[in-house]
Coordinates of C-alpha atoms and ligand atoms in Angstrom, one line a residue:
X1 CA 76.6 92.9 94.0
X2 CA 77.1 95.8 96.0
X3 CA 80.3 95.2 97.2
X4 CA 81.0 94.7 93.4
X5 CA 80.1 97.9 92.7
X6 CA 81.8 99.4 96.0
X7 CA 85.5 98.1 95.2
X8 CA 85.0 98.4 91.2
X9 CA 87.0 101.6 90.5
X10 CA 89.6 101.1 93.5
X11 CA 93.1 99.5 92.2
X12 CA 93.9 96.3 92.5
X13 CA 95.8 96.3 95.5
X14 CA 93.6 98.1 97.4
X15 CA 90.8 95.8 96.8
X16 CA 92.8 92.8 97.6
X17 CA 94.0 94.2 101.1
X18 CA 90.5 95.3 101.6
X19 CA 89.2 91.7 100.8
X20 CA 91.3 90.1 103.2
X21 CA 90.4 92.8 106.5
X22 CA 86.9 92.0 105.8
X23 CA 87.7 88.1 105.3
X24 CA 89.3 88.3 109.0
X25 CA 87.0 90.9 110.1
X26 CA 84.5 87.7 109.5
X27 CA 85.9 85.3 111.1
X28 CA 86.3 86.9 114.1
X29 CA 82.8 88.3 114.0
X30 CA 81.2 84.9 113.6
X31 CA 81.9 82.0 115.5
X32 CA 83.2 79.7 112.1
X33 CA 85.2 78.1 114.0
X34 CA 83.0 75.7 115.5
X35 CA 84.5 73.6 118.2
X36 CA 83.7 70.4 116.3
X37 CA 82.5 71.6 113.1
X38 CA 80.7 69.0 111.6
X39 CA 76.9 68.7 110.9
X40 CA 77.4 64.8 111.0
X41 CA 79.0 61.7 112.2
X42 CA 80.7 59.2 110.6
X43 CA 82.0 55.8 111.1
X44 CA 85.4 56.2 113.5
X45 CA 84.4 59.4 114.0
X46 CA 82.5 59.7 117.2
X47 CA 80.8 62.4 119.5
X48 CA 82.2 63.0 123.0
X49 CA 80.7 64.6 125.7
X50 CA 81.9 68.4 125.9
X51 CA 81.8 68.2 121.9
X52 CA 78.9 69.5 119.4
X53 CA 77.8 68.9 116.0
X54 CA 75.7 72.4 114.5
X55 CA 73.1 72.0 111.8
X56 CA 74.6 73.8 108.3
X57 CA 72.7 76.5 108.6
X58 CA 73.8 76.9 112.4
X59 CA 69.9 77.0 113.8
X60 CA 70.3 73.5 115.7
X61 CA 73.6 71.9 118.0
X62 CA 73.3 68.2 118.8
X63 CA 75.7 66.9 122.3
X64 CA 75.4 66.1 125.7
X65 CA 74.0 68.2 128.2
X66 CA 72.4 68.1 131.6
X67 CA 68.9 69.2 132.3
X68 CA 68.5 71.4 135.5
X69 CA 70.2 71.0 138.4
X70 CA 70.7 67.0 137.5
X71 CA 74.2 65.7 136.9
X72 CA 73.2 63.0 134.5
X73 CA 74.6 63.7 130.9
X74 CA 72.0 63.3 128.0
X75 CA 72.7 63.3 124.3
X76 CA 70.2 66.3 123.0
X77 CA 69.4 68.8 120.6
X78 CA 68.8 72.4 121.3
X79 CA 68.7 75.5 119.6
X80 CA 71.9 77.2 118.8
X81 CA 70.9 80.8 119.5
X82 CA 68.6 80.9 121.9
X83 CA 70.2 82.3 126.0
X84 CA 67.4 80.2 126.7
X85 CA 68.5 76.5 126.9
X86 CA 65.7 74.6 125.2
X87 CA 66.1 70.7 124.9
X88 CA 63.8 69.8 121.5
X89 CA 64.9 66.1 121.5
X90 CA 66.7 63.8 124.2
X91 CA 67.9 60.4 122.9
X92 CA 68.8 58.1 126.1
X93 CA 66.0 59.5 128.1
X94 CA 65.8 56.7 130.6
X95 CA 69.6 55.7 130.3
X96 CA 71.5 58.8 131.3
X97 CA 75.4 58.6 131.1
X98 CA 76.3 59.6 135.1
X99 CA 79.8 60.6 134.3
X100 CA 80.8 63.2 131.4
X101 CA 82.6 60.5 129.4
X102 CA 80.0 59.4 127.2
X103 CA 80.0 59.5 123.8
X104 CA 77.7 59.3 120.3
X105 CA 79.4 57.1 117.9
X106 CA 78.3 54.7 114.4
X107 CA 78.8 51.2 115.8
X108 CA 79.8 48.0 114.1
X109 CA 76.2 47.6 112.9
X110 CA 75.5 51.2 111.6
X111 CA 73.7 51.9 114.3
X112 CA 73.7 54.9 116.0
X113 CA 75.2 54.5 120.1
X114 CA 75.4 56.2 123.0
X115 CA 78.3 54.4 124.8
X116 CA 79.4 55.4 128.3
X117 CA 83.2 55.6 129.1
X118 CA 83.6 52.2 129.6
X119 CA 82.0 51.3 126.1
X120 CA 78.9 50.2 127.2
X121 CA 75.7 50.9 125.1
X122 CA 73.5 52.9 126.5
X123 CA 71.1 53.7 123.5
X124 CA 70.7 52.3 120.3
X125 CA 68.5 53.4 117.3
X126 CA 68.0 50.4 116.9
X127 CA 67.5 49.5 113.0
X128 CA 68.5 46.4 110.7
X129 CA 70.8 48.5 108.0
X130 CA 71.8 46.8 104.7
X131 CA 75.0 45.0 105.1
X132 CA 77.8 46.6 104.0
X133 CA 76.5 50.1 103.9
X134 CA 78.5 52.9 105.2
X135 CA 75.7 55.2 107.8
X136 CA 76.1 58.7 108.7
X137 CA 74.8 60.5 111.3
X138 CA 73.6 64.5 110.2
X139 CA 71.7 67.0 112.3
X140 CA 69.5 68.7 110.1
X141 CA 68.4 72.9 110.4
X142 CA 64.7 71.9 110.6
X143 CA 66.4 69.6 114.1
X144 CA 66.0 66.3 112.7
X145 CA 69.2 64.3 113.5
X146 CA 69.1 61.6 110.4
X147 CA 70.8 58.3 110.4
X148 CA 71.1 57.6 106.5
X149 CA 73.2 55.5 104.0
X150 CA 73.6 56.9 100.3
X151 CA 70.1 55.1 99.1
X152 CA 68.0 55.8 102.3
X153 CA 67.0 57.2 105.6
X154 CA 67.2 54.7 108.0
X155 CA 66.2 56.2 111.2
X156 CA 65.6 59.9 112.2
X157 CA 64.4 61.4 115.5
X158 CA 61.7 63.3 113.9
X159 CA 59.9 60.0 113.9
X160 CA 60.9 59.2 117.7
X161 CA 59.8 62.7 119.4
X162 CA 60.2 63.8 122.9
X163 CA 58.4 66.6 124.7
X164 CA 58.2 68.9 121.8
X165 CA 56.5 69.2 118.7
X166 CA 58.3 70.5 115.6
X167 CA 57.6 72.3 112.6
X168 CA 58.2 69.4 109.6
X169 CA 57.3 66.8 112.3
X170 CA 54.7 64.2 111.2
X171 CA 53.9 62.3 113.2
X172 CA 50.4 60.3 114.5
X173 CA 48.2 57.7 114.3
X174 CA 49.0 54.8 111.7
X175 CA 46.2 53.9 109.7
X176 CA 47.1 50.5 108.7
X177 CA 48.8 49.2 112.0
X178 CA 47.0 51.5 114.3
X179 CA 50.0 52.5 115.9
X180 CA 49.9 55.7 117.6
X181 CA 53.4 58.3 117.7
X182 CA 52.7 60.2 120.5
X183 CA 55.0 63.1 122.4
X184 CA 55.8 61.9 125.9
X185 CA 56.2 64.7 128.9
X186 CA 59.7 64.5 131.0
X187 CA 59.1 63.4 134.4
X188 CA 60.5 66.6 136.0
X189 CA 62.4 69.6 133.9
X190 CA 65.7 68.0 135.6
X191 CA 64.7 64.7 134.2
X192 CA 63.6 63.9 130.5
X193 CA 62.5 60.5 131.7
X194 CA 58.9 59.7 130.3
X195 CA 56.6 61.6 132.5
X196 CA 52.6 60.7 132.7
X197 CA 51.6 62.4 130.1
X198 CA 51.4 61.9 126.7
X199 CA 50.0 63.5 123.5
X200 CA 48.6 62.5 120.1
X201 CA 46.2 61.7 117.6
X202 CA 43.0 60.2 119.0
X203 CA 43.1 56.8 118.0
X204 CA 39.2 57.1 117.5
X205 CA 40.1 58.7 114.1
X206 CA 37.9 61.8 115.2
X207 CA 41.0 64.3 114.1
X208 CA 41.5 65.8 116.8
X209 CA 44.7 66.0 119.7
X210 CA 44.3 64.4 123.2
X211 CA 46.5 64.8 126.3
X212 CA 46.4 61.2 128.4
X213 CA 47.7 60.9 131.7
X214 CA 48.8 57.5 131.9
X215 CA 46.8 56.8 129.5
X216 CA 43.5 58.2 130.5
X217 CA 42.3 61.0 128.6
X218 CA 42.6 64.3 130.5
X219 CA 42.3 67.3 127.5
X220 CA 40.8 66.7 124.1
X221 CA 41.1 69.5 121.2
X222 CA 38.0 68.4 119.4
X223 CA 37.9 67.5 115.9
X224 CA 39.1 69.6 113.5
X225 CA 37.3 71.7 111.0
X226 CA 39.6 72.3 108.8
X227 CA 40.5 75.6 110.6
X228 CA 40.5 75.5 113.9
X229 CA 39.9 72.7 116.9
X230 CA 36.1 72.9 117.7
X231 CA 36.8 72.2 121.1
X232 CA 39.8 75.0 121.6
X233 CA 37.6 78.3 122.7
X234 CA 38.8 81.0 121.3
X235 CA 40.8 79.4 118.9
X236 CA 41.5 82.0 115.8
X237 CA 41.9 80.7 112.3
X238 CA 44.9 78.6 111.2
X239 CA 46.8 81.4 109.5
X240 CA 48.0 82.4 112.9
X241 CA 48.6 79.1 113.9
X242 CA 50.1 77.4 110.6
X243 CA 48.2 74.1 111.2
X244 CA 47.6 71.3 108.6
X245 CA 45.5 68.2 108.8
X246 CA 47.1 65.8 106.0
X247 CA 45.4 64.4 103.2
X248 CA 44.6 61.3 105.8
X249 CA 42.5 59.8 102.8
X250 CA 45.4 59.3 100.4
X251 CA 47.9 58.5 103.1
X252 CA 48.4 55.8 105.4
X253 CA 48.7 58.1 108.4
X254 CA 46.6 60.5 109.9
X255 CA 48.7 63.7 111.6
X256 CA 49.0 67.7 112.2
X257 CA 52.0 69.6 110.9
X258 CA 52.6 73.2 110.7
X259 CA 55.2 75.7 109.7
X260 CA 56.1 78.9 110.4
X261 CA 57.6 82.0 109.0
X262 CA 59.7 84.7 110.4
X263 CA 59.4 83.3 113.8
X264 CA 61.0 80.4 115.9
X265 CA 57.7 77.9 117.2
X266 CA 57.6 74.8 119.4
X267 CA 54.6 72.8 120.8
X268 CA 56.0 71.3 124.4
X269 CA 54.5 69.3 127.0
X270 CA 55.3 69.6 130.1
X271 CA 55.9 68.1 132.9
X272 CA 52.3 68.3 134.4
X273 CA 50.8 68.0 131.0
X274 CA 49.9 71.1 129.9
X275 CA 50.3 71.5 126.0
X276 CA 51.9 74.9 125.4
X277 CA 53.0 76.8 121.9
X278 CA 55.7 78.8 122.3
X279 CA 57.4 81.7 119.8
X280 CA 60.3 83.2 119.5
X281 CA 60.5 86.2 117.2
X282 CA 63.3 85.7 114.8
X283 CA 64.7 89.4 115.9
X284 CA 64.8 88.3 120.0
X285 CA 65.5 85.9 122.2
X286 CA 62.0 86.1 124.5
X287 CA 59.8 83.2 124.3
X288 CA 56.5 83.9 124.3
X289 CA 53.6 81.8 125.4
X290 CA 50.7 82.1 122.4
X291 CA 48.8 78.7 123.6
X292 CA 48.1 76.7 126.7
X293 CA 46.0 73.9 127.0
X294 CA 44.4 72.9 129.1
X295 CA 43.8 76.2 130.5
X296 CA 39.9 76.2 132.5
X297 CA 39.2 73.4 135.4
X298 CA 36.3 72.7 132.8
X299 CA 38.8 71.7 129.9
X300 CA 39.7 68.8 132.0
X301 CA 38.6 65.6 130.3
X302 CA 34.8 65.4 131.6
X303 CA 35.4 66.8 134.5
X304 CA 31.9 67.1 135.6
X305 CA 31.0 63.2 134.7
X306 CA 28.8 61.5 132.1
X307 CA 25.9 63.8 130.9
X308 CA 26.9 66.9 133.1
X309 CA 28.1 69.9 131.5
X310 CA 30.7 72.2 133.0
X311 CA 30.4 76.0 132.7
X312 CA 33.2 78.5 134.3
X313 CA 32.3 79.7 137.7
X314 CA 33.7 82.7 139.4
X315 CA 38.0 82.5 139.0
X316 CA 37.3 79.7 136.1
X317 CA 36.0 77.1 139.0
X318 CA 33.9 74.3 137.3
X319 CA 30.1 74.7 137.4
X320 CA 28.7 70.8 136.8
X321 CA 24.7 70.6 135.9
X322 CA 23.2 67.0 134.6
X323 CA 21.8 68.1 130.9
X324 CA 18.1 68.9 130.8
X325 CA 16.5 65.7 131.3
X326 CA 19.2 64.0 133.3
X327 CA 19.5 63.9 136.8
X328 CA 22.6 62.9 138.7
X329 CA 23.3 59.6 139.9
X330 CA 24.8 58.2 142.6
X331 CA 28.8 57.4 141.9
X332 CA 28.8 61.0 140.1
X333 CA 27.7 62.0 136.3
X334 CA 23.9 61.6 135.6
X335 CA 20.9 59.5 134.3
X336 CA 18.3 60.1 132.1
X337 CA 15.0 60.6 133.8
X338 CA 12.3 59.6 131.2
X339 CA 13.0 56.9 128.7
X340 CA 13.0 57.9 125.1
X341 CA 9.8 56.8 123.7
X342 CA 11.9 55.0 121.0
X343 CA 12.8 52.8 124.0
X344 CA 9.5 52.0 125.3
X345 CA 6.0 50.6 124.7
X346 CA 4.3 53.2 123.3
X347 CA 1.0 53.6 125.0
X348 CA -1.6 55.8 124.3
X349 CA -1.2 59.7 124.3
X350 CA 2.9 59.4 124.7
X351 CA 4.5 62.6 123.3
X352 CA 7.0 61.8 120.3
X353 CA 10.6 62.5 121.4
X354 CA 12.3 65.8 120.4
X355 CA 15.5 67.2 120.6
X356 CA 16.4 70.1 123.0
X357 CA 19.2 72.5 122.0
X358 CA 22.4 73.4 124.0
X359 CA 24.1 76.1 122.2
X360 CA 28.0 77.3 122.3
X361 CA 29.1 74.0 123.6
X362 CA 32.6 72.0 123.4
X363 CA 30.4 68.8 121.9
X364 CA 30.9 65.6 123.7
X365 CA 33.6 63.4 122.5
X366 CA 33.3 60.2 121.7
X367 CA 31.1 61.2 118.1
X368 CA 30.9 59.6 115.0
X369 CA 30.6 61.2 111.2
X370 CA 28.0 60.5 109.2
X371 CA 29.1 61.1 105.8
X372 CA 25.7 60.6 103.9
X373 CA 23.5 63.7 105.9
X374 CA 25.0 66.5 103.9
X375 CA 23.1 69.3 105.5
X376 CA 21.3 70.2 109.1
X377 CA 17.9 68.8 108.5
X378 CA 19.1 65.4 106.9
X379 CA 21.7 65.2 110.2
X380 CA 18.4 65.3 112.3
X381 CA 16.3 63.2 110.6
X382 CA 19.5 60.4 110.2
X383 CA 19.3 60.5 114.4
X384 CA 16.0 60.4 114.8
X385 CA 15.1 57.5 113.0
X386 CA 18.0 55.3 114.8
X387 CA 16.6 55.0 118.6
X388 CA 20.6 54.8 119.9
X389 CA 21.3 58.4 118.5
X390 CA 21.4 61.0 121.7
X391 CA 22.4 64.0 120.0
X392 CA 23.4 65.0 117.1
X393 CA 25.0 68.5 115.3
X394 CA 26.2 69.9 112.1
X395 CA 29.6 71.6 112.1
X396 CA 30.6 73.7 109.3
X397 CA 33.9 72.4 107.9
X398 CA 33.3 68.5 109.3
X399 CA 29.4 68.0 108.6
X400 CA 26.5 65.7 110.2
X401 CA 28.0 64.4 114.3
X402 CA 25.9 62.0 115.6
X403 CA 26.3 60.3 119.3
X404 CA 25.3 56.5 120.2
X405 CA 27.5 56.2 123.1
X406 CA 28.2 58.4 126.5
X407 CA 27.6 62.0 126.2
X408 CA 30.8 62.9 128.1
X409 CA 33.0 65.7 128.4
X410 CA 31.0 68.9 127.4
X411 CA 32.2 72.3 128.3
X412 CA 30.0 75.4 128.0
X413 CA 31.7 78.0 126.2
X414 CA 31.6 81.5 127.0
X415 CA 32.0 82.4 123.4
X416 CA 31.8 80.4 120.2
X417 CA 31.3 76.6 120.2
X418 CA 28.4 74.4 118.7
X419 CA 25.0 73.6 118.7
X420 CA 24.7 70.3 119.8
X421 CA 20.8 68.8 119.9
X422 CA 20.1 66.7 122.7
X423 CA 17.4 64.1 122.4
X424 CA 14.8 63.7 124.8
X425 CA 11.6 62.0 125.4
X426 CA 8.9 64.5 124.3
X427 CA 7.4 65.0 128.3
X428 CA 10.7 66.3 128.8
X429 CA 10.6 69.1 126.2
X430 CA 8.0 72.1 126.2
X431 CA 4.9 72.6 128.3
Ligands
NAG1 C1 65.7 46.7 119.5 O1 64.7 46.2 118.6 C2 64.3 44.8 118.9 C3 63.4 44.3 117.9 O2 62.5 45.4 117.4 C4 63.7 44.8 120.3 O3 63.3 43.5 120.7 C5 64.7 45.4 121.3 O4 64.1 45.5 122.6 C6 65.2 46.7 120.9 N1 66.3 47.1 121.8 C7 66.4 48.3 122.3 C8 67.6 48.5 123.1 O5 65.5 49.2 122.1
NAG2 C1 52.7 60.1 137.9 O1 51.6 59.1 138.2 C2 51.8 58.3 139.3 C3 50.7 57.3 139.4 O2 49.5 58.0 139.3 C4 51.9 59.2 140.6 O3 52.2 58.4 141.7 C5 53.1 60.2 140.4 O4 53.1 61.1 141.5 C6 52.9 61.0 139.1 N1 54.1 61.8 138.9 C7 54.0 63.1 138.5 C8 55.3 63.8 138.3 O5 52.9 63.7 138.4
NAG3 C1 58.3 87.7 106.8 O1 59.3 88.6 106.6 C2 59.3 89.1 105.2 C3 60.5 90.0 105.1 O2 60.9 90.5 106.3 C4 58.0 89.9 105.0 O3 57.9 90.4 103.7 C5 56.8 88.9 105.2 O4 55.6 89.6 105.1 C6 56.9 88.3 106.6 N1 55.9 87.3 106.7 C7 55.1 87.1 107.8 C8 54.2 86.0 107.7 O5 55.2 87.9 108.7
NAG4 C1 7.1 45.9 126.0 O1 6.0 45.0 126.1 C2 6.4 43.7 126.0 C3 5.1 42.8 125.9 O2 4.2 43.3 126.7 C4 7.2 43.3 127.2 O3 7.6 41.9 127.1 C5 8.4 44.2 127.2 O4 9.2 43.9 128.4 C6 8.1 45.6 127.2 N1 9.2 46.4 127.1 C7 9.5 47.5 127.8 C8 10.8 48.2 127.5 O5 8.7 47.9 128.6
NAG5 C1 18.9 69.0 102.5 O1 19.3 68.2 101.4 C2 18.2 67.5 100.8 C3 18.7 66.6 99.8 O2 19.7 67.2 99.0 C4 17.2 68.6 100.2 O3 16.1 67.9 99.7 C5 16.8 69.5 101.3 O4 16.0 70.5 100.8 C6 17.9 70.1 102.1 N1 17.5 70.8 103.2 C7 17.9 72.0 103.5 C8 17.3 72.7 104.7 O5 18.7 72.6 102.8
NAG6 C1 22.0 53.0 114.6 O1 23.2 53.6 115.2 C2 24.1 52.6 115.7 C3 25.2 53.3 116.3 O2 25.8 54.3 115.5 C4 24.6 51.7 114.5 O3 25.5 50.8 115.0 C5 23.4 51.1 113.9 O4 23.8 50.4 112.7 C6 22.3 52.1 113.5 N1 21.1 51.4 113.0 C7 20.6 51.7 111.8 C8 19.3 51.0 111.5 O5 21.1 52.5 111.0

C-alpha cells in the first residue's frame, strides 16, 4: 500500500523503470535463487549430497552434512539462518554415507531412501504406502520433513525425533500400546549415533519428563501441575516456557508440546544427557541457554539411595541423610527403625502412628493419584487408614499423592517444593 501511494502521481514510465530496479534490487539482495529450490522431492527427482531443499518460508534446509570434525555424510535438517550450525533432525543416524555421493531419493515403493553412490539403501522410512500412489517428500517451516500422497501423511520425522525437541512436536507415551517416543542423545557431537541417554514421558503415567541412561532413570521433572514441573526448582510459570500437557483424557497419547513467539527455541539432549532449552532471539543469532537439567549432584535420580534425602552442600555437593525414622543400611539407602504400628501386634500402651512433615521437597517419585481425596485432610486420612501408605501430600494443580512403594529420589529444595508427610510409628514422632 505504501509503495502504491509512493509511485501513484509519477508517470508511467517512471514507475515501470522503478519497478523493475527494485525487482532486481531484490533478487540480488535475497538469496531467491536457491541452489536447489525446491521445498520437496518427488519421484525421479532425487537429493544429492552438496544439494538442499529450504522450507517455503526459508526457516529450515534439509541435505547432507557432516557433524564435527567426522567425515561421515548424514542427511539432516538445520536451520537456515543460524552461523551457528544446528542439526534438529538426522535420518541415517547409525548408517552414515562415507563418501559425498549419497543421495535422498522416492524409491520404487514410495518410500523415502538414502542410497549411497553405488545405490545401496542406506535408510528407509520404512512405511506400506497405497499401491499406486504418487509420494512426495516436503520439508516443512515448523522442520518436519513429510512423506505424504494426496489423501495422507504417511510418514514424517516429527514422529521419529533425534536429539531435539521441537515446537509442534508431539510426541510420548502411547496410551493404548504403551509405546514410548522418546528423544535419543548422539553418541558424541561428531557422531549422531544413539548415545546413552534418552528422554520421555514416564511410562508410569505420572506426567512428568525423565532422562534414562540406558535405560535407568538418572533425572526426573516431577509431575506436572498444570504450570510448572514440581520437581524443577525454580521453575517459573509456563508463560515463559510455552508448555502444554495434552488433553491425555480424550486422547490416546499422553505428551508436552510448546510454542513460541518472537523467538527461535529447541529442547536438545546432549551427548552426556543433560536436557537443555535453548533461544535464539528472532533479531540475533546468539543462542542462549534458559534451562539445564540436571543441573545439582542432588538432581541425579536418587542419588543419595532409598529413603535418604539429598540437600546442596557447599559448591552444590550432595548432602545424603536417611529420613527421620530411617537409618542407613548396609549396601547404601536406609531402613526404617520402628515398625509402623499398622504393621505389628499392637500391645498395650503403643503410640498410634503419625506423620512427620518434610517441607520444600522434590517428592519421591514413584507416587500414585488418588482421585477421590479432594482436599488435604481427606488425602491424610485416605493414607492412614491403608497400612502400605508411607507418605502422602496434596499439590495444588494435581491433588491427593500417596506412596506404597520406595520412597526414593527426594531432593531438598532450597526454595519452593512440597510438603510431603512422612509416616512413622508414633515412638518415632514427638517426646
Ligand atoms: C522395516 O519395517 C519392518 C516391519 O515393521 C521391520 O521388520 C524392518 O526391520 C524395518 N526395516 C528397517 C530398515 O528399518
Ligand atoms: C555409554 O555407556 C557404556 C556402558 O555403560 C559406557 O561403556 C560408555 O562409555 C558410555 N558412553 C558414553 C559416551 O558415555
Ligand atoms: C512479539 O512481537 C510483537 C510485535 O513485534 C509484539 O507485539 C508482541 O508483544 C511480542 N510478543 C511477545 C510474546 O513477546
Ligand atoms: C502377631 O501375633 C501372631 C499371633 O501371636 C503371630 O503369629 C504373628 O507372627 C505376629 N505378627 C507380628 C508381625 O509380630
Ligand atoms: C474436605 O472435604 C470434606 C468433604 O467434602 C469436607 O467435609 C471437609 O470439611 C473438607 N475439609 C477441609 C479441611 O476443607
Ligand atoms: C492400599 O494401598 C495399596 C497400594 O496403593 C492398594 O493396592 C490397596 O488396594 C489399598 N488397600 C485398600 C484397602 O484400599
Amino acid at each position: 500500500m505504501k509503495f502504491n501511494g509512493r509511485f501513484y502521481d509519477l508517470t508511467g514510465t517512471v514507475h515501470l523503470s522503478t519497478a523493475v530496479v527494485f525487482f532486481i534490487a531484490v533478487c540480488c539482495l535475497f538469496p531467491l535463487p536457491f541452489p536447489h529450490a525446491a521445498s520437496s522431492i518427488s519421484p525421479g527427482n532425487p537429493l544429492q549430497d552438496g544439494a538442499i531443499i529450504v522450507s517455503p518460508g526459508g526457516v529450515f534446509e534439509l541435505g547432507f552434512f557432516s557433524p564435527g570434525s567426522s567425515k561421515n555424510r548424514y542427511l539432516g535438517i538445520w536451520y537456515r539462518n543460524s552461523a551457528a550450525a544446528v542439526a534438529v533432525w538426522v535420518a541415517n543416524r547409525e548408517s552414515p554415507v562415507p563418501n559425498s555421493f549419497g543421495s535422498l531419493a522416492i524409491a520404487a515403493d514410495g518410500n523415502l531412501v538414502i542410497l549411497d553412490g553405488d545405490g545401496r539403501n542406506l535408510w528407509s522410512t520404512n512405511v506400506s504406502l497405497p499401491l499406486a500412489s504418487t509420494p512426495v517428500a516436503a520439508l516443512l517451516d515448523s522442520g518436519n520433513l513429510v512423506l505424504k500422497t494426496s489423501d495422507a501423511i504417511e510418514w514424517q520425522s516429527f514422529e521419529h525425533p533425534t536429539d531435539t525437541y521441537l515446537p509442534g512436536m508431539k510426541v510420548g507415551l502411547d496410551l493404548r500400546t504403551n509405546v514410548n517416543h522418546v528423544f535419543s542423545s548422539w553418541q558424541s557431537s561428531g557422531d549422531p549415533a544413539p548415545g546413552n541417554f534418552t528422554m520421555g514421558m514416564d511410562p508410569d503415567r505420572s506426567t512428568q519428563i525423565v532422562i534414562w541412561e540406558n535405560g535407568d532413570p538418572c533425572w526426573r521433572s516431577g509431575r506436572w501441575n498444570g504450570q510448572t514441573f514440581i520437581g524443577v526448582e525454580g521453575m517459573v510459570p509456563e508463560y515463559i516456557y510455552g508448555f502444554r500437557l495434552n488433553n491425555f483424557e480424550s486422547e490416546e497419547e499422553m505428551y508436552f508440546y510448546y510454542n513460541v513467539f518472537n523467538s527461535t527455541q529447541r529442547f536438545v539432549l546432549t551427548p552426556d544427557g543433560v536436557a537443555k532449552q535453548l533461544l535464539r532471539e528472532d533479531s540475533g543469532d546468539l543462542w542462549t541457554e534458559i534451562w539445564a537439567q540436571p543441573s545439582v549432584e542432588c538432581e541425579i535420580y536418587n542419588r543419595c539411595g532409598d529413603y535418604a534425602s539429598c540437600s546442596d552442600g557447599v559448591n552444590n555437593s550432595p548432602v545424603c541423610s536417611c529420613l527421620k525414622g530411617f537409618v542407613p543400611q548396609p549396601g547404601g539407602g536406609c531402613r526404617r527403625r520402628m515398625p509402623l504400628q499398622c504393621e505389628r501386634n499392637t500391645t498395650a500402651g503403643d503410640k498410634p502412628d503419625g506423620f512427620f512433615l518434610m517441607p520444600g521437597v522434590k517428592l519421591p517419585d514413584l507416587s500414585d493419584w488418588d482421585p477421590v481425596s479432594l482436599n488435604e485432610s481427606q488425602c491424610k486420612q485416605s493414607c492412614s487408614t491403608n497400612c502400605s501408605c508411607k507418605a502422602y501430600s496434596f499439590v495444588t494443580g494435581i491433588g491427593c499423592l500417596v506412596w506404597a512403594r520406595d520412597l526414593v529420589d527426594i531432593h531438598i529444595f532450597s526454595t519452593g517444593g512440597n510438603d510431603l508427610y512422612l509416616r512413622l510409628a508414633g515412638e518415632e514422632l514427638g517426646e
